[in-house]
Coordinates of C-alpha atoms in Angstrom, one line a residue:
M1006 CA -12.6 16.9 -0.4
I1007 CA -9.3 15.5 -2.5
K1008 CA -6.4 16.7 -1.2
H1009 CA -2.7 16.3 -2.5
R1010 CA 0.3 16.0 -0.1
Q1011 CA 3.9 15.0 -0.4
T1012 CA 5.3 11.8 1.5
R1013 CA 8.3 10.7 2.5
S1014 CA 8.2 6.9 1.5
L1015 CA 5.9 5.0 -0.4
L1016 CA 6.9 1.4 -0.4
R1017 CA 6.1 0.0 3.0
T1018 CA 8.2 -3.1 4.0
A1019 CA 7.0 -5.5 6.7
K1020 CA 9.1 -7.1 9.5
Q1021 CA 6.8 -9.6 9.8
I1022 CA 4.7 -11.3 6.3
D1023 CA 1.1 -11.5 7.1
T1024 CA 0.6 -15.2 6.4
W1025 CA -2.8 -14.6 5.4
F1026 CA -2.2 -11.8 2.7
L1027 CA 1.5 -12.6 2.2
G1028 CA 2.4 -9.1 1.8
K1029 CA 6.0 -8.3 2.2
Y1030 CA 5.9 -5.1 0.7
Q1031 CA 2.7 -2.7 0.5
I1032 CA 1.5 0.1 -1.7
G1033 CA -0.8 2.6 -0.9
L1034 CA -1.1 5.9 -3.2
Y1035 CA -4.4 7.2 -1.7
R1036 CA -5.3 7.6 2.0
G1037 CA -9.1 7.3 2.6
C1038 CA -11.6 5.3 0.7
Q1039 CA -14.7 6.7 -1.2
H1040 CA -16.6 3.2 -1.1
A1041 CA -16.9 4.5 2.8
C1042 CA -18.3 0.9 3.8
I1043 CA -20.5 1.3 7.1
Y1044 CA -18.7 -1.1 9.1
C1045 CA -14.9 0.0 8.0
D1046 CA -12.5 0.2 10.5
G1047 CA -10.5 2.9 8.5
R1048 CA -12.5 5.3 11.2
Y1049 CA -10.8 4.0 14.0
E1050 CA -9.0 6.9 15.5
K1051 CA -5.5 5.1 15.8
Y1052 CA -5.3 4.9 11.9
N1053 CA -5.0 8.9 12.3
F1054 CA -7.3 9.4 9.4
E1055 CA -8.2 13.4 9.4
G1056 CA -11.3 14.7 8.0
E1057 CA -14.7 12.7 6.8
F1058 CA -13.9 9.1 6.2
G1059 CA -15.4 8.2 2.9
T1060 CA -15.3 11.7 1.5
D1061 CA -12.1 13.3 2.3
I1062 CA -9.2 11.7 0.3
E1063 CA -5.6 12.3 0.3
I1064 CA -3.4 11.8 -3.0
K1065 CA 0.4 11.0 -2.3
A1066 CA 1.7 13.2 -4.9
N1067 CA 5.1 12.1 -5.2
G1068 CA 4.3 8.3 -4.6
L1069 CA 5.2 7.3 -8.3
D1070 CA 8.4 9.0 -8.0
L1071 CA 9.4 7.6 -4.8
L1072 CA 8.2 4.2 -5.7
Q1073 CA 10.3 3.8 -8.8
K1074 CA 13.4 4.8 -6.5
E1075 CA 12.4 2.5 -3.9
L1076 CA 11.9 -0.4 -5.9
E1077 CA 15.2 0.0 -7.3
R1078 CA 16.4 -0.7 -3.7
V1079 CA 14.7 -3.9 -3.1
K1080 CA 16.9 -6.5 -2.1
E1081 CA 14.8 -9.3 -1.2
P1082 CA 11.9 -11.0 -3.3
G1083 CA 8.3 -10.7 -1.8
F1084 CA 4.5 -10.2 -2.8
T1085 CA 3.3 -6.6 -2.8
F1086 CA 0.1 -6.0 -1.5
I1087 CA -1.8 -3.0 -3.1
G1088 CA -3.8 -0.9 -1.3
S1089 CA -4.0 -0.8 2.7
G1090 CA -6.4 -1.7 5.4
I1091 CA -8.3 1.8 5.0
T1092 CA -7.8 2.1 1.2
D1093 CA -8.9 0.4 -1.9
A1094 CA -6.6 1.1 -4.6
Y1095 CA -9.5 0.6 -7.0
Q1096 CA -11.9 3.2 -5.5
P1097 CA -13.5 5.3 -7.9
L1098 CA -10.7 8.1 -7.8
E1099 CA -8.3 5.7 -9.5
A1100 CA -10.6 5.7 -12.7
K1101 CA -9.4 9.3 -13.2
C1102 CA -6.0 9.1 -11.5
R1103 CA -4.7 5.9 -12.8
L1104 CA -2.1 5.8 -10.1
S1105 CA -2.6 2.2 -9.1
R1106 CA -2.3 1.2 -12.8
Q1107 CA 1.1 2.9 -13.2
A1108 CA 2.4 1.3 -10.0
L1109 CA 1.4 -2.0 -11.1
Q1110 CA 3.4 -1.5 -14.2
M1111 CA 6.3 -0.7 -12.2
L1112 CA 6.2 -3.9 -10.4
N1113 CA 5.4 -5.9 -13.9
D1114 CA 8.6 -4.4 -15.0
K1115 CA 10.5 -5.5 -11.7
N1116 CA 8.9 -9.1 -12.3
M1117 CA 7.7 -8.7 -8.5
P1118 CA 4.6 -11.0 -7.3
V1119 CA 1.3 -8.8 -6.3
H1120 CA -1.8 -9.4 -4.3
V1121 CA -4.5 -6.8 -4.6
L1122 CA -7.7 -7.0 -2.5
T1123 CA -10.5 -4.7 -3.8
K1124 CA -14.3 -4.5 -3.9
S1125 CA -14.3 -2.5 -7.4
A1126 CA -14.9 -3.6 -11.1
L1127 CA -12.4 -1.0 -11.9
I1128 CA -9.5 -3.9 -11.7
E1129 CA -11.0 -5.3 -14.7
R1130 CA -9.3 -2.3 -16.6
D1131 CA -5.7 -3.7 -15.5
F1132 CA -6.2 -7.4 -16.4
D1133 CA -3.5 -7.2 -19.1
L1134 CA -0.9 -6.1 -16.5
Y1135 CA -2.0 -8.9 -14.1
E1136 CA -1.9 -11.4 -16.8
N1137 CA 1.6 -10.4 -17.7
I1138 CA 2.7 -10.6 -13.7
A1139 CA 1.1 -13.9 -13.6
K1140 CA 3.0 -15.4 -16.4
K1141 CA 6.2 -14.4 -15.1
S1142 CA 5.6 -14.7 -11.4
T1143 CA 2.3 -14.6 -9.4
A1144 CA -0.7 -12.3 -9.6
I1145 CA -3.6 -12.6 -7.0
I1146 CA -6.7 -10.8 -7.2
S1147 CA -8.8 -11.3 -4.3
F1148 CA -12.3 -9.8 -4.1
S1149 CA -13.9 -8.7 -0.5
I1150 CA -17.5 -10.2 -0.5
T1151 CA -19.2 -9.9 2.8
S1152 CA -22.9 -10.9 1.7
D1153 CA -24.9 -13.0 -0.8
N1154 CA -27.6 -10.3 -0.8
E1155 CA -27.6 -7.7 -3.2
R1156 CA -29.9 -5.5 -0.8
T1157 CA -27.7 -6.0 1.9
R1158 CA -24.5 -4.6 -0.2
Q1159 CA -26.4 -1.6 -1.3
L1160 CA -27.1 -0.9 2.6
L1161 CA -23.7 -1.6 3.8
E1162 CA -21.4 -0.9 0.7
P1163 CA -23.4 1.4 -1.6
R1164 CA -20.5 2.6 -3.7
T1165 CA -19.0 -1.0 -4.7
A1166 CA -19.4 -3.0 -7.2
P1167 CA -22.6 -5.3 -7.4
L1168 CA -22.1 -8.8 -6.1
S1169 CA -22.6 -10.3 -9.2
E1170 CA -20.0 -8.5 -10.8
R1171 CA -17.5 -9.4 -8.3
W1172 CA -18.1 -13.1 -9.1
R1173 CA -18.1 -12.6 -12.7
I1174 CA -14.5 -10.8 -12.5
L1175 CA -13.3 -13.6 -10.6
K1176 CA -14.3 -16.0 -13.0
A1177 CA -13.0 -14.0 -15.8
A1178 CA -9.5 -13.7 -14.0
R1179 CA -8.9 -17.5 -13.7
E1180 CA -9.8 -17.6 -17.5
R1181 CA -7.0 -15.5 -18.2
G1182 CA -4.2 -17.3 -16.1
I1183 CA -4.5 -14.8 -12.7
N1184 CA -5.2 -16.6 -9.7
T1185 CA -7.9 -15.5 -7.4
G1186 CA -9.3 -15.7 -4.0
A1187 CA -12.8 -14.7 -2.0
M1188 CA -12.3 -13.1 1.3
L1189 CA -15.5 -13.4 3.2
L1190 CA -14.1 -10.4 5.5
P1191 CA -16.4 -9.5 7.5
V1192 CA -19.4 -11.5 7.4
I1193 CA -21.8 -9.1 9.4
P1194 CA -23.2 -10.5 12.6
F1195 CA -27.1 -11.0 12.3
I1196 CA -27.2 -9.9 8.7
S1197 CA -24.6 -12.3 6.5
D1198 CA -23.6 -14.9 9.1
S1199 CA -26.0 -17.5 8.6
A1200 CA -25.4 -20.9 7.5
E1201 CA -27.9 -20.5 4.7
E1202 CA -26.2 -17.4 3.5
M1203 CA -22.6 -18.5 3.7
D1204 CA -23.4 -21.6 1.5
R1205 CA -24.6 -19.4 -1.1
M1206 CA -21.5 -17.5 -1.2
L1207 CA -19.4 -20.5 -1.0
Q1208 CA -21.1 -22.2 -4.0
K1209 CA -20.7 -19.1 -5.8
A1210 CA -16.8 -19.3 -4.8
S1211 CA -16.7 -22.7 -6.0
E1212 CA -18.3 -21.9 -9.7
A1213 CA -16.0 -19.1 -9.9
E1214 CA -13.1 -21.5 -9.3
V1215 CA -11.3 -19.3 -6.9
D1216 CA -8.0 -20.6 -5.4
F1217 CA -8.7 -20.1 -1.9
V1218 CA -11.6 -18.5 0.6
M1219 CA -10.8 -16.9 3.6
F1220 CA -13.1 -15.9 6.5
G1221 CA -13.4 -13.6 9.5
G1222 CA -16.0 -11.8 12.0
M1223 CA -16.6 -8.2 11.9
T1224 CA -14.7 -5.9 14.6
L1225 CA -15.9 -3.0 16.0
K1226 CA -13.1 -0.7 17.7
S1227 CA -14.5 1.5 20.3
G1228 CA -14.3 5.0 19.3
R1229 CA -15.4 6.7 16.0
Q1230 CA -15.7 3.2 14.1
K1231 CA -18.0 1.8 16.8
D1232 CA -19.9 4.7 17.1
F1233 CA -20.6 5.4 13.4
F1234 CA -21.8 1.7 13.1
M1235 CA -24.0 1.7 15.8
D1236 CA -25.7 4.8 14.8
F1237 CA -26.3 3.4 11.5
I1238 CA -27.8 0.5 13.0
R1239 CA -30.4 2.6 15.2
Q1240 CA -31.5 4.4 12.4
N1241 CA -31.8 1.7 9.6
I1242 CA -32.2 -1.5 11.5
P1243 CA -32.8 -0.7 14.8
R1244 CA -34.3 -4.2 16.1
L1245 CA -30.6 -5.5 15.5
E1246 CA -29.2 -2.7 18.1
P1247 CA -29.7 -4.8 21.3
Q1248 CA -28.2 -7.8 19.7
F1249 CA -24.9 -5.8 18.6
I1250 CA -24.6 -4.1 22.3
K1251 CA -24.6 -7.3 23.6
L1252 CA -22.2 -9.0 21.0
Y1253 CA -19.4 -6.1 21.5
A1254 CA -20.2 -5.5 25.2
N1255 CA -16.6 -6.5 26.0
N1256 CA -15.0 -3.5 24.3
D1257 CA -12.1 -5.7 23.1
P1258 CA -9.2 -3.2 22.2
Y1259 CA -9.0 -5.1 18.9
G1260 CA -12.5 -5.0 18.3
Q1261 CA -13.5 -8.4 18.6
A1262 CA -16.7 -9.6 19.4
V1263 CA -17.2 -11.7 22.5
P1264 CA -15.4 -15.1 22.0
P1265 CA -18.2 -17.7 21.5
Y1266 CA -19.2 -15.9 18.5
Y1267 CA -16.4 -16.7 16.5
E1268 CA -16.5 -20.4 17.3
K1269 CA -20.1 -20.4 16.0
I1270 CA -19.4 -18.9 12.9
N1271 CA -16.0 -20.8 12.3
S1272 CA -18.2 -24.1 13.3
I1273 CA -20.3 -23.1 10.1
F1274 CA -17.8 -21.7 7.7
Y1275 CA -15.2 -25.1 8.0
P1276 CA -17.7 -27.6 7.1
L1277 CA -19.0 -25.5 4.1
A1278 CA -15.8 -24.5 2.8
R1279 CA -14.7 -28.3 2.7
K1280 CA -18.3 -29.1 1.0
Y1281 CA -17.1 -27.1 -2.0
G1282 CA -13.5 -28.2 -1.9
I1283 CA -12.0 -24.9 -1.6
Q1284 CA -8.8 -24.2 0.5
I1285 CA -8.7 -21.6 3.5
R1286 CA -5.4 -20.2 3.2
I1287 CA -3.4 -19.1 -0.1
P1288 CA -2.2 -22.5 -1.4
R1289 CA 2.0 -23.4 -1.6
E1290 CA 1.4 -23.6 -5.2
L1291 CA 1.0 -19.7 -5.4
F1292 CA 4.0 -18.7 -3.7
S1293 CA 6.6 -21.3 -3.7
G1294 CA 9.7 -20.2 -5.8
V1295 CA 8.6 -16.6 -5.7
I1296 CA 9.8 -15.8 -2.3
P1297 CA 13.0 -16.9 -0.1
C1298 CA 13.0 -20.3 1.3
Y1299 CA 13.2 -19.1 4.8
T1300 CA 9.8 -17.2 4.4
E1301 CA 8.1 -20.0 2.5
A1302 CA 9.1 -22.4 5.4
A1303 CA 7.6 -20.0 7.8
I1304 CA 4.2 -19.7 6.4
L1305 CA 4.0 -23.3 5.7
L1306 CA 4.2 -23.8 9.5
A1307 CA 1.5 -21.1 10.1
H1308 CA -0.9 -22.8 7.9
I1309 CA -0.3 -26.0 9.6
G1310 CA -1.6 -24.5 12.5
D1311 CA -4.4 -22.6 11.0
Y1312 CA -5.6 -26.1 9.2
L1313 CA -5.2 -28.0 12.6
Q1314 CA -7.3 -25.3 14.0
T1315 CA -10.5 -26.1 11.7
K1316 CA -10.3 -29.7 13.5
G1317 CA -10.6 -27.8 17.0
I1318 CA -7.1 -28.3 17.6
R1319 CA -5.1 -25.5 18.8
R1320 CA -1.5 -25.6 17.8
K1321 CA -0.1 -22.3 18.2
A1322 CA 3.1 -23.9 18.3
Y1323 CA 3.5 -23.7 14.5
Q1324 CA 2.7 -20.1 14.1
Y1325 CA 5.0 -19.3 17.1
A1326 CA 7.6 -21.2 15.1
G1327 CA 6.9 -19.4 12.0
Y1328 CA 7.0 -16.1 13.6
A1329 CA 10.6 -17.1 15.3
I1330 CA 11.8 -17.8 11.7
Q1331 CA 10.8 -14.5 10.3
K1332 CA 12.1 -12.7 13.1
W1333 CA 15.5 -14.5 12.9
A1334 CA 15.6 -13.6 9.0
F1335 CA 14.5 -10.0 9.8
E1336 CA 17.6 -9.5 12.4
L1337 CA 20.1 -11.2 10.1
K1338 CA 18.9 -9.1 7.4
K1339 CA 19.6 -6.0 9.9
K1340 CA 23.2 -6.9 10.2
I1341 CA 24.4 -8.0 6.7
G1342 CA 21.5 -6.0 4.6
R1343 CA 23.1 -2.7 4.2
K1344 CA 25.9 -3.9 2.6
K1345 CA 26.7 -3.0 -1.0
E1346 CA 27.5 -6.9 -1.8
F1347 CA 24.2 -7.9 0.2
H1348 CA 21.8 -10.5 -1.5
Y1349 CA 18.8 -12.3 -0.1
T1350 CA 20.5 -15.8 -0.9
Q1351 CA 23.1 -15.1 1.9
I1352 CA 20.2 -15.4 4.4
E1353 CA 18.7 -18.5 2.4
E1354 CA 22.2 -20.3 2.9
E1355 CA 22.5 -19.4 6.6
F1356 CA 19.0 -20.7 6.9
K1357 CA 19.8 -23.7 5.4
R1358 CA 23.2 -24.4 7.3
Q1359 CA 21.4 -23.7 10.7
V1360 CA 18.8 -26.3 9.7
K1361 CA 21.3 -28.8 9.0
S1362 CA 23.8 -28.3 11.8
G1363 CA 20.6 -28.3 14.0
D1364 CA 21.3 -24.6 15.3
I1365 CA 18.0 -23.6 14.0
K1366 CA 16.6 -25.1 17.2
K1367 CA 17.8 -22.6 19.3
L1368 CA 15.1 -20.3 18.3
S1369 CA 12.0 -20.3 20.6
G1370 CA 9.3 -22.6 19.6
I1371 CA 11.2 -24.8 17.3
G1372 CA 11.1 -28.4 18.9
E1373 CA 12.0 -31.5 17.6
T1374 CA 9.0 -32.0 15.8
I1375 CA 9.1 -29.1 14.1
Y1376 CA 12.6 -29.1 13.5
N1377 CA 12.2 -32.5 11.6
M1378 CA 10.0 -30.6 9.2
L1379 CA 12.6 -28.2 8.6
L1380 CA 15.1 -30.5 7.7
E1381 CA 12.9 -32.4 5.3
Y1382 CA 11.9 -29.1 3.9
I1383 CA 15.5 -28.3 3.4
N1384 CA 16.5 -31.6 1.9
T1385 CA 13.3 -32.0 -0.4
G1386 CA 11.7 -28.6 -0.8
K1387 CA 8.5 -29.7 0.7
I1388 CA 7.0 -30.5 4.1
S1389 CA 4.9 -33.7 4.0
Y1390 CA 2.8 -32.9 7.2
Y1391 CA 1.9 -29.7 5.4
E1392 CA 0.3 -31.6 2.7
Q1393 CA -1.2 -34.2 5.0
V1394 CA -3.3 -31.7 7.2
R1395 CA -4.6 -30.0 3.9
R1396 CA -5.8 -33.6 2.7
D1397 CA -7.3 -34.4 6.1
Y1398 CA -9.1 -31.1 6.4
M1399 CA -10.8 -31.9 3.0
K1400 CA -11.7 -35.4 4.3
M1401 CA -13.5 -34.1 7.1
S1402 CA -16.8 -34.6 7.5

């Protein structure tokens, strides 16, 4: 059932930018998703989705009017992520409603960088707008790809684009100057997490010339999501039921499988990504210059930690330092952001001042090593160690 409802706000602003997807802002003109993928955690109770997931969809009837007004109030540059964790912006309903396209046109008019994650071939309809945005700022189109087996796709994601179409569209986007990524999110335990299947997916990612590939295992949150998925397994692949029960027996509040599983699949994925010369995070080249310097510095630090982790080195200090910088910027914006004369460059200047003076070291997690990286960044516009860990990652055998 399609329902129309009024909403109080459309453009969501993140306190902390997700260093994977880079979304400072988020737009979701629909609530619910017709793709209805079997493993989707949109069924999880805490998302407060009412009705039958995959069938009942809410359209935010006043969303575009609100977005026009909210974009006028944006004072800080940043990527807008189109869609949400429980909504594909290009689900079948979009072919008729064209809400995502109209929102994209507004972002294009404002020269705002965008990132969209989809499983739909409908996105190709809007290549003209993504191409325009790419010429002025940055546009990233990512496809979620959970398998290299079309039969698996038909079983778990029957309403989505065929896998061959996703790879073709990624290649076509690159040819038009649009940045692209492949999100192997999630790979499905016992179904699409073998070394052979991951190798085939990464080979196709390389052939499509994507800018990055990100990877993660499946979560099963206790309640409606887990119950729905396990019922499906019992009915369709009963031989796997005992293995899933064992893998998710810990009932982790975030739906995580037992920790050794992630160590296993990461040990498969990272060497394969290196084999094909693919970065595992959105490269700096895609976001440098289109977001504030304090945000860029925070993301670079977080990515350093991520790359070190591929070597088995746990360096959470880099993520913590990045978080501390983002929190500092958010708190400062709360103090001065409501003033009519506010401009985000005021925060940039204060960030530079605190780095040069050493005051930034008062933030939790910023010791001498990270401070020196920030000082280098302020003085030269780069962090050499970030480039080094990226190079080292590619050289690992």
